Amino acid sequence: MYEQSLLCGIMNDWYGSMEDLFQDLKHYGFEVLESNRESITVSCDDDGDYVQIELALGGTERTIVVEDFEEIYREEA
């Protein structure tokens, strides 16, 4: 379940650059599809289903945090 990776890994940390965040997302099995300063769209495999998730970003000028996420697409296997 991707929720555990997001809640226990990604959302529990802060990042100094988008590249650092992208590397952590890749480490947890996510593929970055689109990004801007406000959100990142990622995809992953969730028990055989193809899922896209939008991550809402926040933080300060020097730190980036993932504040929330929403599943925006699911293709069942």
PDB file of N, CA, C and O in Angstrom:
ATOM      1  N   MET A   1       0.831  -1.179   0.000  1.00  0.00           N
ATOM      2  CA  MET A   1       0.000   0.000   0.000  1.00  0.00           C
ATOM      3  C   MET A   1       0.884   1.254   0.000  1.00  0.00           C
ATOM      4  O   MET A   1       1.737   1.409   0.857  1.00  0.00           O
ATOM      5  N   TYR A   2       0.660   2.090  -0.965  1.00  0.00           N
ATOM      6  CA  TYR A   2       1.479   3.288  -1.107  1.00  0.00           C
ATOM      7  C   TYR A   2       1.280   4.274   0.042  1.00  0.00           C
ATOM      8  O   TYR A   2       2.172   5.065   0.353  1.00  0.00           O
ATOM      9  N   GLU A   3       0.125   4.236   0.702  1.00  0.00           N
ATOM     10  CA  GLU A   3      -0.161   5.175   1.782  1.00  0.00           C
ATOM     11  C   GLU A   3       0.892   5.098   2.894  1.00  0.00           C
ATOM     12  O   GLU A   3       1.314   6.110   3.441  1.00  0.00           O
ATOM     13  N   GLN A   4       1.316   3.882   3.231  1.00  0.00           N
ATOM     14  CA  GLN A   4       2.309   3.712   4.291  1.00  0.00           C
ATOM     15  C   GLN A   4       3.625   4.364   3.915  1.00  0.00           C
ATOM     16  O   GLN A   4       4.253   5.005   4.751  1.00  0.00           O
ATOM     17  N   SER A   5       4.056   4.212   2.658  1.00  0.00           N
ATOM     18  CA  SER A   5       5.298   4.847   2.214  1.00  0.00           C
ATOM     19  C   SER A   5       5.201   6.360   2.308  1.00  0.00           C
ATOM     20  O   SER A   5       6.146   7.032   2.708  1.00  0.00           O
ATOM     21  N   LEU A   6       4.048   6.901   1.937  1.00  0.00           N
ATOM     22  CA  LEU A   6       3.875   8.352   1.999  1.00  0.00           C
ATOM     23  C   LEU A   6       3.809   8.841   3.439  1.00  0.00           C
ATOM     24  O   LEU A   6       4.516   9.787   3.814  1.00  0.00           O
ATOM     25  N   LEU A   7       2.974   8.200   4.258  1.00  0.00           N
ATOM     26  CA  LEU A   7       2.769   8.676   5.624  1.00  0.00           C
ATOM     27  C   LEU A   7       3.994   8.462   6.511  1.00  0.00           C
ATOM     28  O   LEU A   7       4.338   9.324   7.311  1.00  0.00           O
ATOM     29  N   CYS A   8       4.644   7.327   6.390  1.00  0.00           N
ATOM     30  CA  CYS A   8       5.769   7.010   7.276  1.00  0.00           C
ATOM     31  C   CYS A   8       7.118   7.475   6.735  1.00  0.00           C
ATOM     32  O   CYS A   8       8.062   7.650   7.504  1.00  0.00           O
ATOM     33  N   GLY A   9       7.206   7.672   5.432  1.00  0.00           N
ATOM     34  CA  GLY A   9       8.483   8.057   4.851  1.00  0.00           C
ATOM     35  C   GLY A   9       8.503   9.483   4.352  1.00  0.00           C
ATOM     36  O   GLY A   9       9.109  10.369   4.949  1.00  0.00           O
ATOM     37  N   ILE A  10       7.825   9.729   3.285  1.00  0.00           N
ATOM     38  CA  ILE A  10       7.885  11.006   2.586  1.00  0.00           C
ATOM     39  C   ILE A  10       7.308  12.159   3.419  1.00  0.00           C
ATOM     40  O   ILE A  10       7.911  13.220   3.531  1.00  0.00           O
ATOM     41  N   MET A  11       6.148  11.964   4.015  1.00  0.00           N
ATOM     42  CA  MET A  11       5.482  13.062   4.729  1.00  0.00           C
ATOM     43  C   MET A  11       6.082  13.306   6.112  1.00  0.00           C
ATOM     44  O   MET A  11       5.760  14.294   6.756  1.00  0.00           O
ATOM     45  N   ASN A  12       6.960  12.444   6.550  1.00  0.00           N
ATOM     46  CA  ASN A  12       7.607  12.591   7.853  1.00  0.00           C
ATOM     47  C   ASN A  12       8.915  13.350   7.745  1.00  0.00           C
ATOM     48  O   ASN A  12       9.645  13.445   8.719  1.00  0.00           O
ATOM     49  N   ASP A  13       9.231  13.882   6.589  1.00  0.00           N
ATOM     50  CA  ASP A  13      10.545  14.484   6.346  1.00  0.00           C
ATOM     51  C   ASP A  13      10.374  15.826   5.663  1.00  0.00           C
ATOM     52  O   ASP A  13       9.292  16.206   5.248  1.00  0.00           O
ATOM     53  N   TRP A  14      11.461  16.558   5.548  1.00  0.00           N
ATOM     54  CA  TRP A  14      11.505  17.784   4.755  1.00  0.00           C
ATOM     55  C   TRP A  14      12.695  17.679   3.815  1.00  0.00           C
ATOM     56  O   TRP A  14      13.616  16.898   4.047  1.00  0.00           O
ATOM     57  N   TYR A  15      12.664  18.460   2.760  1.00  0.00           N
ATOM     58  CA  TYR A  15      13.671  18.360   1.705  1.00  0.00           C
ATOM     59  C   TYR A  15      14.225  19.741   1.380  1.00  0.00           C
ATOM     60  O   TYR A  15      13.496  20.728   1.378  1.00  0.00           O
ATOM     61  N   GLY A  16      15.513  19.785   1.081  1.00  0.00           N
ATOM     62  CA  GLY A  16      16.178  21.032   0.735  1.00  0.00           C
ATOM     63  C   GLY A  16      16.054  21.384  -0.730  1.00  0.00           C
ATOM     64  O   GLY A  16      16.279  22.525  -1.123  1.00  0.00           O
ATOM     65  N   SER A  17      15.699  20.394  -1.560  1.00  0.00           N
ATOM     66  CA  SER A  17      15.531  20.652  -2.993  1.00  0.00           C
ATOM     67  C   SER A  17      14.534  19.650  -3.569  1.00  0.00           C
ATOM     68  O   SER A  17      14.283  18.592  -2.981  1.00  0.00           O
ATOM     69  N   MET A  18      13.978  20.012  -4.705  1.00  0.00           N
ATOM     70  CA  MET A  18      13.059  19.103  -5.390  1.00  0.00           C
ATOM     71  C   MET A  18      13.783  17.821  -5.784  1.00  0.00           C
ATOM     72  O   MET A  18      13.208  16.744  -5.721  1.00  0.00           O
ATOM     73  N   GLU A  19      15.039  17.936  -6.173  1.00  0.00           N
ATOM     74  CA  GLU A  19      15.799  16.747  -6.569  1.00  0.00           C
ATOM     75  C   GLU A  19      15.911  15.756  -5.410  1.00  0.00           C
ATOM     76  O   GLU A  19      15.796  14.549  -5.610  1.00  0.00           O
ATOM     77  N   ASP A  20      16.129  16.262  -4.195  1.00  0.00           N
ATOM     78  CA  ASP A  20      16.171  15.382  -3.014  1.00  0.00           C
ATOM     79  C   ASP A  20      14.838  14.666  -2.825  1.00  0.00           C
ATOM     80  O   ASP A  20      14.801  13.470  -2.540  1.00  0.00           O
ATOM     81  N   LEU A  21      13.753  15.391  -2.997  1.00  0.00           N
ATOM     82  CA  LEU A  21      12.421  14.794  -2.872  1.00  0.00           C
ATOM     83  C   LEU A  21      12.191  13.757  -3.966  1.00  0.00           C
ATOM     84  O   LEU A  21      11.702  12.661  -3.696  1.00  0.00           O
ATOM     85  N   PHE A  22      12.582  14.076  -5.205  1.00  0.00           N
ATOM     86  CA  PHE A  22      12.426  13.128  -6.312  1.00  0.00           C
ATOM     87  C   PHE A  22      13.195  11.837  -6.037  1.00  0.00           C
ATOM     88  O   PHE A  22      12.697  10.741  -6.306  1.00  0.00           O
ATOM     89  N   GLN A  23      14.408  11.943  -5.494  1.00  0.00           N
ATOM     90  CA  GLN A  23      15.208  10.758  -5.188  1.00  0.00           C
ATOM     91  C   GLN A  23      14.527   9.903  -4.123  1.00  0.00           C
ATOM     92  O   GLN A  23      14.509   8.675  -4.228  1.00  0.00           O
ATOM     93  N   ASP A  24      13.963  10.545  -3.113  1.00  0.00           N
ATOM     94  CA  ASP A  24      13.264   9.794  -2.068  1.00  0.00           C
ATOM     95  C   ASP A  24      12.004   9.119  -2.622  1.00  0.00           C
ATOM     96  O   ASP A  24      11.710   7.974  -2.291  1.00  0.00           O
ATOM     97  N   LEU A  25      11.274   9.834  -3.470  1.00  0.00           N
ATOM     98  CA  LEU A  25      10.093   9.235  -4.098  1.00  0.00           C
ATOM     99  C   LEU A  25      10.477   7.996  -4.895  1.00  0.00           C
ATOM    100  O   LEU A  25       9.824   6.959  -4.801  1.00  0.00           O
ATOM    101  N   LYS A  26      11.553   8.095  -5.670  1.00  0.00           N
ATOM    102  CA  LYS A  26      12.025   6.952  -6.455  1.00  0.00           C
ATOM    103  C   LYS A  26      12.407   5.793  -5.532  1.00  0.00           C
ATOM    104  O   LYS A  26      12.084   4.639  -5.807  1.00  0.00           O
ATOM    105  N   HIS A  27      13.078   6.104  -4.426  1.00  0.00           N
ATOM    106  CA  HIS A  27      13.473   5.080  -3.448  1.00  0.00           C
ATOM    107  C   HIS A  27      12.256   4.311  -2.927  1.00  0.00           C
ATOM    108  O   HIS A  27      12.323   3.103  -2.697  1.00  0.00           O
ATOM    109  N   TYR A  28      11.141   4.989  -2.745  1.00  0.00           N
ATOM    110  CA  TYR A  28       9.919   4.364  -2.244  1.00  0.00           C
ATOM    111  C   TYR A  28       9.048   3.764  -3.347  1.00  0.00           C
ATOM    112  O   TYR A  28       7.945   3.298  -3.092  1.00  0.00           O
ATOM    113  N   GLY A  29       9.537   3.779  -4.597  1.00  0.00           N
ATOM    114  CA  GLY A  29       8.827   3.106  -5.678  1.00  0.00           C
ATOM    115  C   GLY A  29       7.879   3.971  -6.483  1.00  0.00           C
ATOM    116  O   GLY A  29       7.064   3.451  -7.249  1.00  0.00           O
ATOM    117  N   PHE A  30       7.986   5.288  -6.345  1.00  0.00           N
ATOM    118  CA  PHE A  30       7.129   6.202  -7.100  1.00  0.00           C
ATOM    119  C   PHE A  30       7.873   6.726  -8.324  1.00  0.00           C
ATOM    120  O   PHE A  30       9.079   6.925  -8.286  1.00  0.00           O
ATOM    121  N   GLU A  31       7.140   6.975  -9.394  1.00  0.00           N
ATOM    122  CA  GLU A  31       7.689   7.601 -10.589  1.00  0.00           C
ATOM    123  C   GLU A  31       7.072   8.992 -10.708  1.00  0.00           C
ATOM    124  O   GLU A  31       5.851   9.142 -10.686  1.00  0.00           O
ATOM    125  N   VAL A  32       7.918  10.011 -10.824  1.00  0.00           N
ATOM    126  CA  VAL A  32       7.428  11.385 -10.956  1.00  0.00           C
ATOM    127  C   VAL A  32       6.949  11.601 -12.384  1.00  0.00           C
ATOM    128  O   VAL A  32       7.695  11.387 -13.340  1.00  0.00           O
ATOM    129  N   LEU A  33       5.695  12.020 -12.533  1.00  0.00           N
ATOM    130  CA  LEU A  33       5.106  12.280 -13.844  1.00  0.00           C
ATOM    131  C   LEU A  33       5.111  13.766 -14.183  1.00  0.00           C
ATOM    132  O   LEU A  33       5.411  14.147 -15.313  1.00  0.00           O
ATOM    133  N   GLU A  34       4.759  14.606 -13.222  1.00  0.00           N
ATOM    134  CA  GLU A  34       4.717  16.060 -13.394  1.00  0.00           C
ATOM    135  C   GLU A  34       5.059  16.715 -12.069  1.00  0.00           C
ATOM    136  O   GLU A  34       4.820  16.141 -11.013  1.00  0.00           O
ATOM    137  N   SER A  35       5.599  17.922 -12.146  1.00  0.00           N
ATOM    138  CA  SER A  35       5.866  18.647 -10.903  1.00  0.00           C
ATOM    139  C   SER A  35       5.885  20.144 -11.144  1.00  0.00           C
ATOM    140  O   SER A  35       6.188  20.611 -12.237  1.00  0.00           O
ATOM    141  N   ASN A  36       5.512  20.858 -10.114  1.00  0.00           N
ATOM    142  CA  ASN A  36       5.688  22.300 -10.070  1.00  0.00           C
ATOM    143  C   ASN A  36       5.901  22.654  -8.599  1.00  0.00           C
ATOM    144  O   ASN A  36       6.043  21.772  -7.763  1.00  0.00           O
ATOM    145  N   ARG A  37       5.925  23.908  -8.276  1.00  0.00           N
ATOM    146  CA  ARG A  37       6.235  24.330  -6.904  1.00  0.00           C
ATOM    147  C   ARG A  37       5.106  23.987  -5.917  1.00  0.00           C
ATOM    148  O   ARG A  37       5.321  23.916  -4.724  1.00  0.00           O
ATOM    149  N   GLU A  38       3.901  23.745  -6.425  1.00  0.00           N
ATOM    150  CA  GLU A  38       2.756  23.497  -5.552  1.00  0.00           C
ATOM    151  C   GLU A  38       2.383  22.032  -5.415  1.00  0.00           C
ATOM    152  O   GLU A  38       1.784  21.641  -4.421  1.00  0.00           O
ATOM    153  N   SER A  39       2.716  21.222  -6.427  1.00  0.00           N
ATOM    154  CA  SER A  39       2.321  19.810  -6.365  1.00  0.00           C
ATOM    155  C   SER A  39       3.208  18.945  -7.252  1.00  0.00           C
ATOM    156  O   SER A  39       3.886  19.435  -8.146  1.00  0.00           O
ATOM    157  N   ILE A  40       3.156  17.652  -6.970  1.00  0.00           N
ATOM    158  CA  ILE A  40       3.862  16.643  -7.768  1.00  0.00           C
ATOM    159  C   ILE A  40       2.863  15.529  -8.045  1.00  0.00           C
ATOM    160  O   ILE A  40       2.153  15.083  -7.137  1.00  0.00           O
ATOM    161  N   THR A  41       2.803  15.085  -9.291  1.00  0.00           N
ATOM    162  CA  THR A  41       2.003  13.922  -9.644  1.00  0.00           C
ATOM    163  C   THR A  41       2.949  12.745  -9.824  1.00  0.00           C
ATOM    164  O   THR A  41       3.926  12.846 -10.570  1.00  0.00           O
ATOM    165  N   VAL A  42       2.662  11.666  -9.117  1.00  0.00           N
ATOM    166  CA  VAL A  42       3.488  10.472  -9.179  1.00  0.00           C
ATOM    167  C   VAL A  42       2.613   9.274  -9.533  1.00  0.00           C
ATOM    168  O   VAL A  42       1.391   9.318  -9.405  1.00  0.00           O
ATOM    169  N   SER A  43       3.257   8.205  -9.975  1.00  0.00           N
ATOM    170  CA  SER A  43       2.549   6.949 -10.207  1.00  0.00           C
ATOM    171  C   SER A  43       3.280   5.841  -9.454  1.00  0.00           C
ATOM    172  O   SER A  43       4.453   5.962  -9.114  1.00  0.00           O
ATOM    173  N   CYS A  44       2.529   4.759  -9.208  1.00  0.00           N
ATOM    174  CA  CYS A  44       3.121   3.603  -8.554  1.00  0.00           C
ATOM    175  C   CYS A  44       2.237   2.389  -8.798  1.00  0.00           C
ATOM    176  O   CYS A  44       1.117   2.507  -9.291  1.00  0.00           O
ATOM    177  N   ASP A  45       2.763   1.240  -8.449  1.00  0.00           N
ATOM    178  CA  ASP A  45       2.015  -0.007  -8.484  1.00  0.00           C
ATOM    179  C   ASP A  45       1.454  -0.236  -7.086  1.00  0.00           C
ATOM    180  O   ASP A  45       2.189  -0.175  -6.100  1.00  0.00           O
ATOM    181  N   ASP A  46       0.157  -0.457  -6.980  1.00  0.00           N
ATOM    182  CA  ASP A  46      -0.483  -0.709  -5.695  1.00  0.00           C
ATOM    183  C   ASP A  46      -1.206  -2.045  -5.778  1.00  0.00           C
ATOM    184  O   ASP A  46      -2.327  -2.132  -6.266  1.00  0.00           O
ATOM    185  N   ASP A  47      -0.532  -3.098  -5.361  1.00  0.00           N
ATOM    186  CA  ASP A  47      -1.072  -4.458  -5.417  1.00  0.00           C
ATOM    187  C   ASP A  47      -1.546  -4.825  -6.825  1.00  0.00           C
ATOM    188  O   ASP A  47      -2.620  -5.395  -7.016  1.00  0.00           O
ATOM    189  N   GLY A  48      -0.754  -4.458  -7.834  1.00  0.00           N
ATOM    190  CA  GLY A  48      -1.074  -4.773  -9.217  1.00  0.00           C
ATOM    191  C   GLY A  48      -1.840  -3.691  -9.948  1.00  0.00           C
ATOM    192  O   GLY A  48      -1.915  -3.700 -11.170  1.00  0.00           O
ATOM    193  N   ASP A  49      -2.437  -2.750  -9.225  1.00  0.00           N
ATOM    194  CA  ASP A  49      -3.146  -1.639  -9.853  1.00  0.00           C
ATOM    195  C   ASP A  49      -2.159  -0.516 -10.173  1.00  0.00           C
ATOM    196  O   ASP A  49      -1.237  -0.247  -9.399  1.00  0.00           O
ATOM    197  N   TYR A  50      -2.395   0.169 -11.291  1.00  0.00           N
ATOM    198  CA  TYR A  50      -1.629   1.368 -11.642  1.00  0.00           C
ATOM    199  C   TYR A  50      -2.339   2.555 -11.014  1.00  0.00           C
ATOM    200  O   TYR A  50      -3.525   2.775 -11.239  1.00  0.00           O
ATOM    201  N   VAL A  51      -1.621   3.315 -10.200  1.00  0.00           N
ATOM    202  CA  VAL A  51      -2.213   4.414  -9.453  1.00  0.00           C
ATOM    203  C   VAL A  51      -1.435   5.696  -9.703  1.00  0.00           C
ATOM    204  O   VAL A  51      -0.206   5.681  -9.775  1.00  0.00           O
ATOM    205  N   GLN A  52      -2.159   6.807  -9.841  1.00  0.00           N
ATOM    206  CA  GLN A  52      -1.547   8.130  -9.885  1.00  0.00           C
ATOM    207  C   GLN A  52      -2.001   8.902  -8.659  1.00  0.00           C
ATOM    208  O   GLN A  52      -3.174   8.841  -8.278  1.00  0.00           O
ATOM    209  N   ILE A  53      -1.057   9.608  -8.052  1.00  0.00           N
ATOM    210  CA  ILE A  53      -1.307  10.331  -6.823  1.00  0.00           C
ATOM    211  C   ILE A  53      -0.782  11.750  -6.978  1.00  0.00           C
ATOM    212  O   ILE A  53       0.313  11.955  -7.513  1.00  0.00           O
ATOM    213  N   GLU A  54      -1.559  12.712  -6.494  1.00  0.00           N
ATOM    214  CA  GLU A  54      -1.098  14.094  -6.480  1.00  0.00           C
ATOM    215  C   GLU A  54      -0.664  14.442  -5.059  1.00  0.00           C
ATOM    216  O   GLU A  54      -1.422  14.246  -4.107  1.00  0.00           O
ATOM    217  N   LEU A  55       0.569  14.923  -4.947  1.00  0.00           N
ATOM    218  CA  LEU A  55       1.133  15.316  -3.660  1.00  0.00           C
ATOM    219  C   LEU A  55       1.083  16.829  -3.553  1.00  0.00           C
ATOM    220  O   LEU A  55       1.595  17.527  -4.442  1.00  0.00           O
ATOM    221  N   ALA A  56       0.481  17.345  -2.506  1.00  0.00           N
ATOM    222  CA  ALA A  56       0.431  18.789  -2.267  1.00  0.00           C
ATOM    223  C   ALA A  56       1.674  19.196  -1.487  1.00  0.00           C
ATOM    224  O   ALA A  56       1.993  18.612  -0.445  1.00  0.00           O
ATOM    225  N   LEU A  57       2.392  20.199  -2.002  1.00  0.00           N
ATOM    226  CA  LEU A  57       3.639  20.642  -1.389  1.00  0.00           C
ATOM    227  C   LEU A  57       3.428  21.893  -0.550  1.00  0.00           C
ATOM    228  O   LEU A  57       2.556  22.711  -0.827  1.00  0.00           O
ATOM    229  N   GLY A  58       4.270  22.050   0.443  1.00  0.00           N
ATOM    230  CA  GLY A  58       4.284  23.239   1.286  1.00  0.00           C
ATOM    231  C   GLY A  58       5.689  23.454   1.796  1.00  0.00           C
ATOM    232  O   GLY A  58       6.648  22.900   1.261  1.00  0.00           O
ATOM    233  N   GLY A  59       5.824  24.227   2.835  1.00  0.00           N
ATOM    234  CA  GLY A  59       7.125  24.487   3.425  1.00  0.00           C
ATOM    235  C   GLY A  59       7.488  25.952   3.337  1.00  0.00           C
ATOM    236  O   GLY A  59       6.624  26.824   3.268  1.00  0.00           O
ATOM    237  N   THR A  60       8.770  26.185   3.309  1.00  0.00           N
ATOM    238  CA  THR A  60       9.294  27.542   3.226  1.00  0.00           C
ATOM    239  C   THR A  60      10.130  27.657   1.965  1.00  0.00           C
ATOM    240  O   THR A  60      10.206  26.721   1.173  1.00  0.00           O
ATOM    241  N   GLU A  61      10.795  28.785   1.817  1.00  0.00           N
ATOM    242  CA  GLU A  61      11.649  28.967   0.641  1.00  0.00           C
ATOM    243  C   GLU A  61      12.830  27.986   0.643  1.00  0.00           C
ATOM    244  O   GLU A  61      13.340  27.619  -0.405  1.00  0.00           O
ATOM    245  N   ARG A  62      13.248  27.562   1.824  1.00  0.00           N
ATOM    246  CA  ARG A  62      14.416  26.678   1.937  1.00  0.00           C
ATOM    247  C   ARG A  62      14.081  25.231   2.243  1.00  0.00           C
ATOM    248  O   ARG A  62      14.958  24.381   2.239  1.00  0.00           O
ATOM    249  N   THR A  63      12.839  24.953   2.537  1.00  0.00           N
ATOM    250  CA  THR A  63      12.443  23.573   2.827  1.00  0.00           C
ATOM    251  C   THR A  63      11.173  23.228   2.064  1.00  0.00           C
ATOM    252  O   THR A  63      10.317  24.069   1.850  1.00  0.00           O
ATOM    253  N   ILE A  64      11.078  21.979   1.665  1.00  0.00           N
ATOM    254  CA  ILE A  64       9.906  21.473   0.952  1.00  0.00           C
ATOM    255  C   ILE A  64       9.345  20.332   1.781  1.00  0.00           C
ATOM    256  O   ILE A  64      10.083  19.445   2.219  1.00  0.00           O
ATOM    257  N   VAL A  65       8.044  20.357   1.991  1.00  0.00           N
ATOM    258  CA  VAL A  65       7.372  19.258   2.692  1.00  0.00           C
ATOM    259  C   VAL A  65       6.168  18.820   1.868  1.00  0.00           C
ATOM    260  O   VAL A  65       5.575  19.606   1.133  1.00  0.00           O
ATOM    261  N   VAL A  66       5.828  17.544   1.983  1.00  0.00           N
ATOM    262  CA  VAL A  66       4.606  17.027   1.379  1.00  0.00           C
ATOM    263  C   VAL A  66       3.539  17.134   2.458  1.00  0.00           C
ATOM    264  O   VAL A  66       3.615  16.473   3.496  1.00  0.00           O
ATOM    265  N   GLU A  67       2.548  17.986   2.231  1.00  0.00           N
ATOM    266  CA  GLU A  67       1.524  18.245   3.234  1.00  0.00           C
ATOM    267  C   GLU A  67       0.343  17.288   3.147  1.00  0.00           C
ATOM    268  O   GLU A  67      -0.279  16.971   4.160  1.00  0.00           O
ATOM    269  N   ASP A  68       0.018  16.834   1.932  1.00  0.00           N
ATOM    270  CA  ASP A  68      -1.156  15.996   1.757  1.00  0.00           C
ATOM    271  C   ASP A  68      -1.015  15.236   0.442  1.00  0.00           C
ATOM    272  O   ASP A  68      -0.167  15.553  -0.384  1.00  0.00           O
ATOM    273  N   PHE A  69      -1.866  14.236   0.250  1.00  0.00           N
ATOM    274  CA  PHE A  69      -1.879  13.509  -1.014  1.00  0.00           C
ATOM    275  C   PHE A  69      -3.296  13.066  -1.329  1.00  0.00           C
ATOM    276  O   PHE A  69      -4.133  12.917  -0.440  1.00  0.00           O
ATOM    277  N   GLU A  70      -3.540  12.872  -2.629  1.00  0.00           N
ATOM    278  CA  GLU A  70      -4.857  12.429  -3.085  1.00  0.00           C
ATOM    279  C   GLU A  70      -4.678  11.504  -4.280  1.00  0.00           C
ATOM    280  O   GLU A  70      -3.954  11.825  -5.225  1.00  0.00           O
ATOM    281  N   GLU A  71      -5.319  10.362  -4.230  1.00  0.00           N
ATOM    282  CA  GLU A  71      -5.318   9.456  -5.373  1.00  0.00           C
ATOM    283  C   GLU A  71      -6.206  10.070  -6.456  1.00  0.00           C
ATOM    284  O   GLU A  71      -7.358  10.392  -6.210  1.00  0.00           O
ATOM    285  N   ILE A  72      -5.635  10.246  -7.652  1.00  0.00           N
ATOM    286  CA  ILE A  72      -6.392  10.897  -8.714  1.00  0.00           C
ATOM    287  C   ILE A  72      -6.741   9.947  -9.857  1.00  0.00           C
ATOM    288  O   ILE A  72      -7.565  10.288 -10.711  1.00  0.00           O
ATOM    289  N   TYR A  73      -6.130   8.753  -9.884  1.00  0.00           N
ATOM    290  CA  TYR A  73      -6.426   7.800 -10.949  1.00  0.00           C
ATOM    291  C   TYR A  73      -6.049   6.411 -10.494  1.00  0.00           C
ATOM    292  O   TYR A  73      -5.037   6.230  -9.804  1.00  0.00           O
ATOM    293  N   ARG A  74      -6.865   5.438 -10.854  1.00  0.00           N
ATOM    294  CA  ARG A  74      -6.529   4.030 -10.557  1.00  0.00           C
ATOM    295  C   ARG A  74      -7.012   3.169 -11.726  1.00  0.00           C
ATOM    296  O   ARG A  74      -8.164   3.262 -12.133  1.00  0.00           O
ATOM    297  N   GLU A  75      -6.111   2.342 -12.219  1.00  0.00           N
ATOM    298  CA  GLU A  75      -6.444   1.360 -13.249  1.00  0.00           C
ATOM    299  C   GLU A  75      -6.248  -0.003 -12.628  1.00  0.00           C
ATOM    300  O   GLU A  75      -5.129  -0.397 -12.300  1.00  0.00           O
ATOM    301  N   GLU A  76      -7.336  -0.709 -12.446  1.00  0.00           N
ATOM    302  CA  GLU A  76      -7.268  -2.003 -11.776  1.00  0.00           C
ATOM    303  C   GLU A  76      -6.695  -3.061 -12.704  1.00  0.00           C
ATOM    304  O   GLU A  76      -6.943  -3.055 -13.901  1.00  0.00           O
ATOM    305  N   ALA A  77      -5.925  -3.947 -12.093  1.00  0.00           N
ATOM    306  CA  ALA A  77      -5.263  -5.021 -12.848  1.00  0.00           C
ATOM    307  C   ALA A  77      -6.251  -6.085 -13.285  1.00  0.00           C
ATOM    308  O   ALA A  77      -7.294  -6.254 -12.774  1.00  0.00           O
TER     309      ALA A  77
END
